Amino acid sequence: MDDHLLGWLRTLDEDRLARVLTHRPDALAAPWPRRLDTLAQRLSNGFAVMEALRVLPLPCLQLAEACLVLTRPTAERLAGFLGAPRAEVDRWLDHLYDHALACPSADGEIHLAEAVTRYWSAPLGLGEPLDHYLNSWTISGDTLRALAGNLGLPSHGGKRRTVARVGEALADDGHMAALLRHAPAGAAALLDEFAWHGPVREVDGGRFVTPGTPEKWAADHGLLYRPSWNVAEMPREVALGRRGPGYHPPFTPRAPEVATIPVDPEEVDHLMTLAAPHVVERCAALLDNTSKAPLPLLKTGGVGVREVRRVAKETGCDEDETRLLLEICAVARLLAWDEKSGGLVPTERFDRWRLDEGAARLRVLLSAWWRMERSSLRKIDGRYGTVLGDDQSGAAMARIRHAVLSALLRLPSATAFADRDSLVANVRWHAPLVDRDLLDRCASAVIDESRLLGLVANHALTDLGRALAGLAAKAGGESDDAAPLVEHDPALVEASTRALASVRRSALFGPDLTAVVTGPPSAELAELLDRVAERESRGAASVWRFTTESVRRALDRGYDADELLDELSGVGAVPQPLEYLVHDVARRHGEVTVTTVGCVVQASDPALLAEIAAHRRLSRLGLRLLAPTVLVASADAERTLGVLREAGYAPVPVADTGEIAIRRTRAEEPRNGKLILLPGGQVAELSDAQPSDEPMIAEPVPDPHEHARRLIAESREAGERNGRTWAVIGRMATRLPTAQQSLLGFVVDRGVRAGITLTDGLTATISHGELRNGALDAWCEEAGDYLEFPLAEIVEVKGAY
């Protein structure tokens, strides 16, 4: 834990502490901390600090990097070092403070979070401070005295005094200028190379031991140090001296402007209402297609180009749509590999997805795309990557997607970006830690994917895109089974509902056996017409044509003529020619029948087969006599064998080759299931068949202002409670031995995790406890909330690791 951070948090008022809690979502993640020391520990976590650093704009990183170079940085010194107005420096320092990545001490010195200091190995291209080299164990006393003599400094006194003299001399511009007047030729150029293009460079080690060379002169005067034979480094103070008093590190307090053009909001809104229903409709058609013909994978992984083109042709999508929707469906867990079918098939989640209303289905797809860690439409060397194949970009791709849409969100209303390069420059300023090369390659692909999903139209964000762009902090990762924080966001719910409000749920049936939908069809209407007719065109108006083959295809799926006509009449007036066509096809449907046979039973004795066929106990097998020596059963061979043996017969299995196939069978292995802990300490088994991917809605986090007020009040009361923990637990938790009472005290004073058992057998895993009126108020992991446990009823405490 950072002591500077904890001390600063204790000085904050409610509003300022609430700003920290608001800007750091991890601070209020469950279990939300109830003490300032616990909050400080969480805020200084290295991983959390790096996640917070990713969302900061360029000026914050430039200030943090400059702080690492200055010895005791303050706002005033930073402004002078950067050559920037103090107001601009204070403005961006507040950003760092609000994210708890830096904090000021009482005298104004700025302290950075430890993880921030580790981010830059050579801030501003500068090396370690001079003290790092002079206090190294490789520098002997004799070497240090020789260095002082070369610099014209007295060498008496201890090592610390000599180090201080050398440091002051090398940091003094006048002393450095005097040294260079007597330096060998080439020394200034050598030092400039290290100062501007260092601090570490490869060198010829031999020149550092050859008298008269600039390298040996620089090493003898403490201007360069060699950690190894052919590598040299320049101390920070020396490099800053060579850069001169006019040197100011880069500081860009204003974001580059994005070139914009005006756009008609009504046209953007109209294009959104066309694209959004199309996404839901085409996704349903694509998944229906894979349910009939599973998508095989290449040996190297992913879906081949030939399969992508086949699916695109059969579903009426173009290739780009197919690529994008296949990958979105995989991330949304609507599509998954099935070993039995040997390909990608729809999952059980798809069955539930298709029963949801259209807006909910759209949000599932948008949420999956928002956290997807690949770019479907990115081209590498002019070619698309393999669909669902290996993609090395990973989470960086999702961050670029969030950054690009966030940049579009900042544009004024009724405007669109006019220039891709200016948009990318703006993204780099607002998200300087994203992969620059990947951003350059993928920015256009992100825009194209957004356009297909109805998030961008005419290079401007739609209302749907605006709602999604504000959810970068809630996106989640691609491995998450569901992202309810995104899918159930109120703004996104409202935008998705409006995006699908204009869908058409009825069609105009013509006497020429066509159906016309003037506008975007609903997914249900499109599914019905795709089932019965052939789609001929799509766009502002979609046209389907009924044919003998299309109607027969619907009848093949189990519909009869009357049922089909009833469904069609529910979406429009059915003309007489269409009725004639349906009835005519239905009349001829079934002239040839095909029966599925479970197995064949044969015997050389016709009387035996006649007896088996007439046996009342064997009626459940669905036996039929085809010939005197041949029976067919509707049950499969394994079940038929078992039932015949129960009835006293002695059948044997026969392979497809006609040979008797009797095999030894292994003992059935126990089924693998999952053990889950239920409230009350009970254990239950979750079978593989039981759905476990239902989205879980997280408990709402506390309000930042209310929680800040609670933390400040707790901090004031903490001093009064010091020493009370052990006394209260020792007096109230009488069922526990002393060692377990101590462990319970650590739950209160240090927030450690422990497992407890109560008198009624209830078990719970707790942490972050507080003592309240004879009860332990602690975070319960099973309940996902803070609960009260009476101290007198706790019978056992165990460590939880």
C-alpha atoms as one frame of an Amber mdcrd trajectory, in Angstrom:
protein
   0.000   0.000   0.000   1.182   3.523  -0.852   1.523   5.547   2.361   1.540
   8.822   0.404  -1.780   7.872  -1.206  -3.379   6.896   2.112  -2.235  10.138
   3.723  -3.655  12.156   0.821  -6.994  10.290   0.888  -7.378  11.190   4.570
  -7.148  14.904   3.699  -9.880  14.854   1.021 -13.360  16.251   1.453 -16.455
  14.399   0.318 -16.627  15.906  -3.183 -12.981  15.243  -4.008 -13.082  11.679
  -2.666 -16.269  11.056  -4.657 -14.428  12.189  -7.791 -11.757   9.559  -7.156
 -14.411   6.858  -6.662 -16.187   7.961  -9.847 -13.063   7.970 -12.025 -11.801
   4.634 -10.706 -14.621   2.077 -11.224 -12.408  -0.622  -9.686 -12.574   1.265
  -6.373 -16.255   0.384  -5.941 -16.119  -3.106  -7.409 -17.476  -5.785  -5.094
 -16.610  -6.082  -2.287 -16.542  -2.299  -2.094 -14.058  -1.086   0.537 -15.329
   0.415   3.769 -12.030   1.819   5.094  -9.607   4.286   3.567  -6.647   1.953
   4.023  -8.483  -0.778   2.117  -9.361   1.755  -0.591  -5.734   2.900  -0.845
  -4.582  -0.692  -1.173  -7.031  -1.291  -4.000  -6.211   1.953  -5.802  -2.481
   1.167  -5.744  -2.888  -2.332  -7.184  -0.501  -2.572 -10.143  -2.984  -4.092
 -12.583  -5.722  -1.598 -11.651  -3.286   1.314 -12.027  -2.355   0.216 -15.541
  -6.019  -0.128 -16.515  -6.637   3.405 -15.245  -3.568   4.669 -17.113  -4.990
   3.321 -20.391  -7.990   5.660 -20.309  -5.994   8.852 -19.722  -5.272  11.309
 -22.548  -1.797  12.257 -23.735  -1.166  15.311 -21.457  -1.563  13.154 -18.321
   1.080  10.709 -19.527   3.395  13.551 -20.510   3.099  15.065 -17.030   3.731
  11.707 -15.348   6.797  11.110 -17.509   8.159  14.589 -16.721   7.621  13.987
 -12.999   9.897  10.951 -13.201  12.744  13.125 -14.472  12.529  15.884 -11.868
  14.064  15.242  -8.454  11.256  16.692  -6.317   8.501  17.534  -8.779   5.957
  20.200  -7.941   3.388  21.890 -10.130   5.548  25.009 -10.362   8.680  23.076
 -11.351   6.714  21.036 -13.861   5.364  24.167 -15.533   8.887  25.583 -15.837
  10.363  22.321 -17.089   7.635  21.896 -19.715   7.523  25.557 -20.670   3.748
  25.505 -20.226   1.286  27.783 -18.401   0.707  26.788 -14.802  -3.067  26.655
 -15.356  -2.686  23.980 -18.052  -0.389  21.926 -15.835  -2.780  22.163 -12.871
  -5.697  21.156 -15.071  -4.112  17.897 -16.188  -2.565  17.198 -12.794  -6.110
  17.186 -11.429  -6.863  14.420 -13.924  -4.030  12.351 -12.464  -5.237  13.079
  -8.942  -8.845  12.159  -9.788  -7.630   8.750 -11.005  -5.396   8.307  -7.905
  -2.376   7.832 -10.153  -0.600  10.721  -8.420  -1.114  12.639  -5.214   0.399
  15.836  -3.758   2.022  15.995  -0.354   1.495  18.846   2.099   4.458  20.768
   0.631   3.209  20.308  -2.953   5.572  17.514  -3.996   3.940  15.147  -6.484
   4.120  11.420  -5.760   3.277   8.982  -8.557   1.758   5.540  -8.036   4.455
   2.873  -8.005   3.040   1.082 -11.049   3.170   4.357 -13.004   6.862   4.842
 -12.200   7.581   1.346 -13.528   5.886   2.002 -16.867   8.759   4.039 -18.328
  12.177   2.386 -18.300  13.835   5.538 -19.697  11.503   8.543 -19.246  12.041
  11.172 -21.956  14.890   9.026 -23.284  16.980   9.779 -20.194  19.011   7.368
 -18.096  19.243   6.747 -14.372  20.161   9.595 -12.011  23.865  10.161 -11.374
  23.503   8.803  -7.823  22.566   5.427  -9.287  25.990   5.135 -10.916  28.099
   6.837  -8.235  26.626   4.746  -5.421  26.985   1.497  -7.335  29.014  -1.256
  -5.696  31.169  -1.343  -8.861  32.520   2.166  -8.064  35.374   1.827  -5.586
  36.604   4.593  -3.331  39.776   4.989  -5.390  37.761   5.292  -8.617  35.512
   7.911  -7.029  38.504   9.955  -5.792  40.107   9.719  -9.244  36.850  10.972
 -10.814  36.772  13.934  -8.403  40.390  14.751  -9.281  39.606  14.658 -13.027
  36.776  17.116 -12.423  39.033  19.405 -10.392  37.208  18.717  -7.154  38.655
  18.028  -3.698  38.535  14.331  -2.808  38.777  14.562   0.987  35.821  13.609
   3.139  33.649  10.513   3.032  32.107   8.828   0.003  28.755  10.549   0.453
  30.391  13.977   0.430  32.451  13.126  -2.665  29.364  11.834  -4.489  27.530
  15.073  -3.677  30.417  17.203  -5.028  30.600  15.204  -8.284  26.844  15.405
  -8.768  26.775  19.171  -8.277  29.661  19.668 -10.676  28.199  17.566 -13.493
  24.804  19.221 -13.116  26.359  22.694 -13.385  26.239  24.078 -16.943  29.280
  26.295 -16.422  31.420  23.457 -15.110  30.341  21.236 -18.014  31.230  23.960
 -20.539  34.666  24.359 -18.975  35.268  20.624 -19.177  34.356  20.474 -22.872
  36.828  23.240 -23.732  39.631  20.821 -22.882  37.951  17.708 -24.302  39.438
  15.792 -27.248  37.921  16.246 -30.696  34.626  14.417 -31.153  33.704  14.424
 -27.470  30.826  16.913 -27.888  29.346  14.930 -30.795  29.639  11.701 -28.811
  27.855  13.207 -25.817  25.113  14.654 -28.021  24.434  11.213 -29.518  23.835
   9.820 -26.029  21.896  12.878 -24.857  19.379  12.865 -27.718  19.361   9.240
 -28.884  20.310   7.361 -25.704  20.542   6.845 -22.894  21.921   3.361 -23.683
  23.963   2.738 -26.827  26.260   0.088 -28.178  29.917   1.179 -28.274  33.356
  -0.093 -29.140  34.665  -1.155 -25.736  38.265  -0.869 -26.844  37.975   2.901
 -27.305  37.074   3.282 -23.621  40.512   2.013 -22.617  42.506   3.727 -25.367
  44.151   6.991 -24.184  43.159  10.148 -26.069  39.772   8.910 -27.346  36.561
  10.849 -26.624  35.078   7.665 -25.086  37.854   7.287 -22.481  37.775  11.011
 -21.703  33.977  10.887 -21.159  34.263   7.816 -18.914  37.126   9.362 -16.877
  35.034  12.467 -16.224  31.835  10.584 -15.186  29.877  11.510 -18.326  29.435
   7.921 -19.533  29.312   4.611 -17.644  29.710   1.112 -18.985  27.615  -1.692
 -17.431  29.255  -4.108 -19.901  32.143  -4.057 -22.391  30.241  -2.873 -25.469
  27.349  -0.937 -23.846  27.503   2.548 -22.368  24.952   4.748 -20.581  24.668
   8.457 -19.873  23.375   9.713 -16.488  20.189  11.759 -16.497  21.738  15.028
 -15.267  24.457  14.905 -17.914  21.930  14.352 -20.703  19.738  17.217 -19.513
  22.796  19.447 -19.383  23.698  18.591 -22.976  20.135  19.267 -24.132  20.518
  22.749 -22.719  18.400  25.137 -20.629  16.063  25.726 -23.601  14.993  22.100
 -23.734  11.315  21.458 -22.895   9.741  17.980 -23.113   6.705  17.623 -25.377
   3.450  18.747 -23.779   0.241  18.796 -25.838  -2.606  20.056 -23.650  -5.060
  20.406 -26.562  -6.377  17.566 -28.714  -5.867  17.749 -32.503  -8.992  18.824
 -34.317 -10.949  16.293 -36.365 -11.885  17.537 -39.826 -15.700  17.451 -39.960
 -18.507  18.008 -42.443 -22.195  18.656 -41.749 -24.551  15.700 -41.962 -28.339
  15.386 -41.954 -29.392  13.812 -38.594 -32.644  12.537 -40.071 -30.790  10.659
 -42.809 -28.400   9.179 -40.248 -31.368   8.087 -38.151 -33.079   6.564 -41.192
 -29.992   4.565 -42.149 -29.784   3.255 -38.583 -33.379   1.998 -38.736 -32.531
   0.143 -41.960 -29.259  -1.405 -40.772 -30.253  -2.527 -37.262 -33.197  -4.779
 -38.280 -31.094  -6.158 -41.119 -28.411  -7.283 -38.640 -30.900  -9.207 -36.499
 -32.608 -10.725 -39.525 -29.397 -11.809 -41.258 -27.955 -13.204 -38.036 -31.029
 -15.389 -37.540 -30.827 -16.566 -41.175 -27.127 -17.369 -40.808 -27.678 -19.414
 -37.642 -30.608 -21.250 -39.207 -28.331 -22.135 -42.108 -25.666 -23.560 -39.802
 -28.294 -25.638 -38.007 -29.036 -27.382 -41.334 -25.405 -27.602 -42.524 -22.792
 -27.320 -39.734 -19.815 -25.139 -40.601 -16.644 -27.254 -40.815 -13.330 -25.828
 -39.620 -10.021 -25.894 -41.423  -7.259 -28.129 -40.108  -5.350 -24.967 -39.245
  -8.393 -23.533 -37.461 -11.118 -21.131 -38.533 -13.715 -21.203 -41.287 -12.466
 -21.413 -44.852 -13.213 -18.852 -47.558 -15.233 -21.385 -49.561 -17.573 -22.023
 -46.621 -17.959 -18.304 -45.959 -18.969 -17.730 -49.576 -21.390 -20.677 -49.487
 -23.134 -19.358 -46.397 -23.221 -15.840 -47.854 -24.885 -17.113 -51.023 -27.423
 -19.290 -49.225 -28.435 -16.621 -46.701 -28.423 -13.618 -49.020 -25.636 -11.838
 -47.104 -22.568 -10.378 -48.708 -19.194 -11.789 -47.703 -18.326  -8.946 -45.311
 -21.606  -9.359 -43.414 -21.090 -13.097 -43.174 -17.551 -12.747 -41.828 -18.630
 -10.208 -39.225 -21.779 -12.015 -38.064 -20.066 -15.403 -37.785 -17.464 -13.969
 -35.430 -20.040 -11.987 -33.446 -22.198 -15.106 -33.015 -19.200 -17.066 -31.752
 -18.385 -14.399 -29.140 -22.068 -14.190 -28.127 -22.048 -17.997 -27.622 -24.818
 -18.384 -30.202 -22.511 -20.536 -32.327 -20.104 -23.175 -31.057 -18.163 -26.258
 -32.115 -20.097 -29.528 -31.911 -17.989 -32.689 -31.892 -20.853 -34.943 -32.966
 -21.741 -32.983 -36.100 -18.121 -32.071 -36.828 -18.734 -28.365 -37.279 -20.058
 -25.109 -35.836 -23.745 -25.295 -34.921 -26.174 -23.039 -33.029 -26.153 -23.449
 -29.257 -28.995 -23.667 -26.750 -28.474 -19.983 -26.121 -29.554 -19.354 -29.727
 -32.891 -21.059 -28.998 -33.474 -18.607 -26.160 -32.094 -15.668 -28.166 -34.536
 -16.142 -31.031 -37.480 -16.032 -28.606 -36.458 -12.590 -27.276 -37.893  -9.404
 -28.718 -35.896  -7.827 -31.527 -34.232  -5.057 -29.497 -32.894  -7.567 -26.938
 -31.468  -9.724 -29.737 -29.755  -6.695 -31.235 -28.169  -5.758 -27.898 -26.711
  -9.253 -27.501 -25.002  -8.907 -30.881 -23.749  -5.377 -30.203 -22.407  -6.374
 -26.796 -20.511  -9.291 -28.355 -18.985  -7.044 -31.019 -18.096  -4.416 -28.403
 -15.912  -6.887 -26.491 -14.730  -8.955 -29.484 -10.935  -9.239 -29.634 -10.572
  -9.506 -33.388 -11.311  -7.386 -36.446 -13.467  -9.159 -39.020 -12.840  -6.688
 -41.855  -9.145  -5.943 -41.333  -6.991  -6.777 -44.336  -3.398  -7.979 -44.034
  -1.392  -7.653 -47.253  -4.636  -7.037 -49.125  -6.379 -10.166 -47.803  -8.840
 -10.848 -45.024  -7.761 -13.060 -42.157  -9.363 -16.448 -41.560 -12.798 -16.221
 -39.965 -12.524 -17.360 -36.319  -8.853 -18.137 -36.929  -5.890 -17.123 -34.826
  -5.709 -13.374 -34.304  -2.749 -11.978 -32.394  -4.268  -8.558 -31.693  -6.307
  -9.783 -28.687  -7.662  -7.237 -26.208  -5.808  -4.429 -28.035  -8.388  -4.718
 -30.812 -11.276  -4.141 -28.415  -9.504  -1.094 -26.949  -9.032   0.373 -30.430
 -12.715  -0.171 -31.185 -13.682   1.647 -27.988 -11.235   4.493 -28.702 -12.464
   5.057 -32.276 -16.135   5.181 -31.336 -15.353   7.396 -28.338 -13.618   9.843
 -30.686 -16.717   9.919 -32.891 -18.837  10.482 -29.787 -16.913  13.684 -29.037
 -17.748  15.252 -32.419 -20.364  18.016 -32.393 -23.912  16.987 -33.194 -24.966
  16.901 -36.853 -21.341  16.479 -37.987 -19.315  13.588 -39.398 -15.589  13.086
 -39.719 -14.265  14.118 -43.121 -10.717  12.829 -42.885  -9.533   9.489 -41.524
  -6.043  10.742 -40.670  -7.328  13.551 -38.469  -9.646  11.089 -36.721  -6.747
   8.704 -36.038  -4.617  11.597 -34.710  -7.430  12.540 -32.331  -7.733   8.923
 -31.157  -3.985   8.809 -30.472  -4.238  11.911 -28.281  -7.176  10.579 -26.259
  -5.824   6.988 -26.050  -2.041   7.277 -26.360  -1.375   3.747 -25.055  -3.220
   1.915 -27.842  -1.076   0.085 -30.377  -0.369   2.765 -33.010   0.399   0.370
 -35.849  -2.710  -1.671 -35.121  -4.796   1.518 -34.961  -3.545   2.601 -38.401
  -4.391  -0.807 -39.876  -7.759  -1.264 -38.177  -9.383   2.188 -37.991 -11.089
   1.804 -41.378 -12.198  -1.751 -40.512 -13.785  -0.529 -37.275 -15.758   2.108
 -39.193 -16.896  -0.477 -41.779 -18.021  -2.917 -39.101 -19.846  -0.111 -37.270
 -21.658   0.817 -40.463 -22.871  -2.767 -41.023 -24.179  -2.886 -37.435 -26.053
   0.422 -37.672 -23.703   2.252 -35.294 -22.261   4.585 -37.928 -23.978   6.099
 -40.956 -22.515   8.646 -43.349 -19.358   8.725 -41.164 -21.355   9.912 -38.130
 -22.451   8.039 -35.031 -26.094   7.036 -34.901 -28.075   7.111 -31.665 -27.326
   3.412 -31.328 -23.603   4.111 -31.716 -23.720   6.943 -29.189 -25.349   4.708
 -26.598 -22.735   1.981 -27.116 -19.719   4.322 -27.260 -20.331   5.464 -23.698
 -19.986   1.917 -22.336 -16.255   1.314 -22.824 -15.702   0.886 -19.083 -18.463
  -1.752 -18.907 -17.510  -3.742 -21.983 -16.035  -6.828 -20.324 -13.765  -9.312
 -22.073 -14.349 -11.660 -24.970 -14.198 -14.662 -22.636 -17.175 -13.380 -20.632
 -20.241 -15.519 -21.274 -22.467 -12.455 -21.089 -22.098  -8.727 -20.574 -25.285
  -7.706 -18.755 -23.887  -4.281 -17.853 -23.893  -3.495 -21.571 -26.949  -5.451
 -22.677 -29.179  -3.937 -19.990 -27.850  -0.388 -20.084 -30.907   1.950 -20.111
 -29.546   4.213 -22.871 -28.749   1.253 -25.111 -32.143  -0.316 -24.395 -33.872
   2.898 -25.471 -31.730   3.322 -28.606 -32.112  -0.310 -29.710 -35.873  -0.167
 -29.234 -36.065   2.960 -31.383 -33.733   1.470 -34.005 -36.182  -1.393 -34.506
 -39.353   0.652 -34.167 -39.772   1.043 -37.939 -39.590  -2.643 -38.838 -42.428
  -3.956 -40.962 -44.460  -6.853 -39.659 -46.721  -7.202 -42.684 -46.253  -7.858
 -46.416 -48.095  -7.067 -49.624 -48.930 -10.300 -51.504 -49.386  -9.920 -55.250
 -51.289 -12.116 -57.747 -47.954 -12.723 -59.505 -46.917 -14.877 -56.499 -44.679
 -12.203 -54.936 -44.527 -10.668 -51.480 -43.242  -7.112 -51.052 -42.138  -5.534
 -47.758 -41.768  -1.765 -48.069 -39.143  -1.177 -45.416 -36.979  -3.250 -43.123
 -38.791  -6.527 -42.355 -38.891  -7.833 -38.799 -36.832 -10.943 -38.144 -40.026
 -12.978 -37.663 -41.526 -11.781 -40.960 -38.277 -12.367 -42.844 -37.991 -15.853
 -41.351 -41.542 -16.740 -42.425 -41.091 -15.487 -45.982 -37.625 -17.054 -46.293
 -39.202 -20.351 -45.231 -41.933 -20.295 -47.915 -40.501 -18.171 -50.750 -37.294
 -17.235 -52.543 -35.920 -13.772 -51.800 -35.249 -11.820 -55.001 -34.138  -8.409
 -53.715 -33.451  -6.457 -50.549 -32.944  -2.801 -49.657 -35.534  -0.082 -49.152
 -38.067  -2.718 -50.288 -37.588  -6.498 -50.151 -39.240  -8.892 -52.602 -39.916
 -12.617 -52.237 -41.311 -14.963 -54.921 -43.342 -18.100 -54.173 -42.450 -21.141
 -56.275 -43.339 -24.816 -56.288 -39.926 -25.671 -54.826 -40.116 -23.025 -52.053
 -43.591 -24.159 -50.923 -42.529 -27.827 -51.024 -39.525 -26.903 -48.866 -41.875
 -25.453 -46.239 -44.064 -28.568 -46.334 -40.945 -30.696 -45.928 -40.340 -28.952
 -42.584 -43.631 -30.245 -41.183 -46.155 -27.567 -42.182 -49.456 -28.468 -43.791
 -51.250 -26.306 -46.333 -53.828 -24.809 -43.952 -51.243 -23.997 -41.281 -49.012
 -22.331 -43.863 -51.834 -20.219 -45.281 -52.929 -19.220 -41.758 -49.445 -17.891
 -40.981 -49.274 -16.010 -44.272 -52.737 -14.513 -43.794 -51.519 -13.231 -40.403
 -49.066 -10.886 -42.161 -51.136  -9.893 -45.207 -54.050 -10.667 -47.493 -53.312
 -13.926 -49.344 -54.420 -13.776 -53.032 -56.192 -16.679 -54.724 -53.237 -17.702
 -56.982 -51.081 -18.219 -53.906 -53.783 -20.368 -52.261 -54.009 -22.494 -55.418
 -50.242 -22.922 -55.487 -50.036 -24.013 -51.850 -52.947 -26.470 -52.133 -51.660
 -27.879 -55.418 -48.193 -28.532 -53.966 -49.729 -30.004 -50.785 -51.915 -32.360
 -52.848 -48.871 -33.914 -54.497 -46.776 -33.783 -51.326 -46.295 -37.288 -49.875
 -46.925 -39.373 -52.986 -43.682 -41.146 -52.116 -42.955 -41.989 -48.489 -39.715
 -42.765 -46.723 -39.790 -44.550 -43.348 -37.054 -44.535 -40.762 -36.302 -47.987
 -39.390 -34.607 -48.344 -36.049 -33.316 -51.865 -36.728 -34.091 -55.110 -38.575
 -34.870 -58.420 -36.814 -34.285 -61.605 -38.821 -34.797 -65.306 -38.117 -34.853
 -68.475 -40.197 -38.062 -69.680 -38.478 -41.189 -67.750 -39.680 -43.191 -69.073
 -36.726 -40.718 -67.566 -34.251 -40.923 -64.144 -35.894 -44.723 -64.327 -35.983
 -44.682 -65.082 -32.244 -42.373 -62.115 -31.554 -44.520 -59.775 -33.650 -47.654
 -60.804 -31.737 -46.031 -60.639 -28.279 -47.907 -58.038 -26.223 -44.902 -57.135
 -24.043 -42.905 -56.314 -27.184 -45.439 -53.869 -28.624 -43.405 -50.898 -27.384
 -40.733 -51.788 -29.971 -43.081 -50.933 -32.854 -42.526 -54.276 -34.645 -43.888
 -54.825 -38.154 -43.625 -57.948 -40.282 -42.269 -57.152 -43.749 -41.616 -60.733
 -44.814 -41.984 -64.162 -43.170 -38.382 -63.981 -41.927 -37.960 -60.171 -41.579
 -39.265 -57.826 -38.891 -38.555 -54.072 -38.592 -38.610 -52.164 -35.303 -38.983
 -48.443 -34.668 -36.621 -48.715 -31.693 -32.880 -48.809 -32.208 -30.856 -52.015
 -32.149 -29.544 -51.628 -28.606 -32.991 -51.100 -27.073 -34.519 -53.882 -29.151
 -31.838 -56.330 -27.994 -32.491 -55.447 -24.346 -36.272 -55.806 -24.561 -36.064
 -59.122 -26.441 -33.693 -60.497 -23.794 -36.050 -59.379 -21.003 -38.838 -61.308
 -22.746 -36.782 -64.532 -22.673 -35.382 -64.561 -26.198 -31.659 -64.832 -27.041
 -30.915 -62.317 -29.831 -27.408 -61.351 -30.947 -26.310 -58.114 -32.660 -25.219
 -58.224 -36.310 -22.876 -55.692 -37.889 -23.471 -53.961 -41.232 -21.233 -56.604
 -42.831 -23.609 -59.389 -41.717 -21.216 -60.751 -39.073 -22.224 -61.317 -35.480
 -20.814 -58.428 -33.405 -20.548 -59.251 -29.719 -18.091 -57.025 -27.835 -17.022
 -56.753 -24.270 -18.237 -53.549 -22.724 -16.345 -51.430 -20.210 -17.806 -50.343
 -16.931 -19.534 -47.012 -17.333 -17.402 -44.155 -16.074 -18.949 -41.734 -13.620
 -20.406 -38.639 -15.177 -18.437 -35.458 -14.692 -20.380 -32.704 -13.052 -19.719
 -29.539 -11.104 -20.136 -29.117  -7.385 -21.595 -25.764  -6.412 -22.041 -24.222
  -2.973 -25.592 -23.207  -2.198 -26.676 -20.772   0.533 -26.779 -22.557   3.874
 -23.608 -24.490   3.271 -25.334 -27.137   1.162 -23.572 -28.710  -1.790 -25.346
 -29.592  -5.033 -24.240 -31.082  -8.324 -24.735 -29.080 -11.498 -25.095 -31.444
 -14.430 -23.623 -30.708 -17.828 -27.107 -30.570 -19.312 -28.196 -27.854 -16.943
 -27.836 -24.401 -18.498 -25.166 -22.398 -16.736 -24.772 -19.466 -19.090 -27.689
 -17.315 -18.065 -26.627 -13.677 -17.757 -26.175 -12.561 -14.176 -27.139  -9.006
 -13.278 -24.522  -7.603 -10.909 -25.554  -5.881  -7.708 -25.579  -2.087  -8.105
 -22.491  -0.394  -6.705 -22.851   2.283  -4.020 -23.307   5.909  -4.982 -19.828
   7.540  -5.005 -20.903  10.549  -2.931 -22.664   8.453  -0.307 -19.744   6.043
  -0.099 -17.254   8.912   0.174 -19.269  10.268   3.112 -19.184   6.839   4.756
 -15.424   6.460   4.260 -14.696   9.870   5.773 -16.918   9.133   8.771 -15.244
   5.755   9.253 -11.805   7.376   9.117 -12.750   9.746  11.932 -14.054   6.895
  14.078 -11.113   4.584  13.384  -8.953   6.094  16.103 -11.661   5.547  18.711
 -11.979   1.876  17.754  -8.250   1.056  17.899  -7.777  -1.814  20.356 -11.508
  -2.566  20.613 -11.511  -5.340  17.983  -9.819  -7.995  20.118 -11.718  -7.051
  23.242 -15.130  -7.260  21.534 -14.367 -10.524  19.744 -12.912 -12.077  22.901
 -16.031 -11.097  24.886 -18.702 -11.969  22.270 -17.298 -14.849  20.171 -17.149
 -17.234  23.121 -17.599 -20.392  21.033 -14.229 -19.853  19.311 -10.794 -20.816
  20.585  -8.214 -18.042  20.918  -6.474 -18.785  17.597  -9.751 -18.554  15.669
 -10.685 -15.356  17.507  -7.403 -13.875  16.273  -8.177 -14.896  12.710 -11.596
 -13.253  12.998  -9.843 -10.116  14.210  -7.751 -10.060  11.045 -10.998 -10.137
   9.023 -11.925  -6.888  10.763  -8.581  -5.095  10.999  -6.936  -6.256   7.766
  -9.846  -7.329   5.548  -8.512 -10.892   5.059 -10.695 -13.737   3.722 -11.905
 -16.488   6.031 -14.504 -19.226   6.083 -16.953 -19.264   9.017 -19.551 -21.743
  10.268 -22.586 -20.741  12.357 -24.543 -22.759  14.894 -27.229 -23.708  12.369
 -24.629 -25.162   9.991 -24.559 -22.146   7.676 -21.144 -21.640   6.063 -19.877
 -18.505   4.356 -16.664 -17.018   2.983 -16.234 -13.520   4.363 -13.865 -10.548
   4.252 -13.803  -6.776   4.941 -15.552  -7.093   8.305 -16.797  -4.485  10.776
 -18.074  -4.957  14.319 -21.616  -3.710  14.934 -23.608  -4.280  18.122 -22.355
  -7.784  18.805 -22.410  -8.821  15.148 -19.814  -9.061  12.411 -20.901  -7.072
   9.360 -18.773  -8.582   6.548 -18.749  -9.188   2.815 -20.247 -12.610   2.051
 -18.957 -14.046  -1.225 -21.852 -16.495  -1.557 -24.467 -13.747  -1.197 -22.492
 -11.084  -3.087 -23.307  -8.462  -0.455 -22.499  -7.338   3.079 -24.327  -9.431
   5.714 -24.412  -9.465   9.511 -23.281 -12.593  11.392 -23.862 -12.685  15.198
 -20.507 -13.187  16.932 -22.053 -15.465  19.538 -23.266 -17.863  16.834 -19.926
 -18.299  15.010 -18.627 -21.756  15.954 -15.638 -22.074  13.599 -13.280 -19.850
  11.603 -10.888 -21.183   8.951  -8.440 -19.475   6.638  -9.628 -19.083   3.035
  -6.969 -19.059   0.336
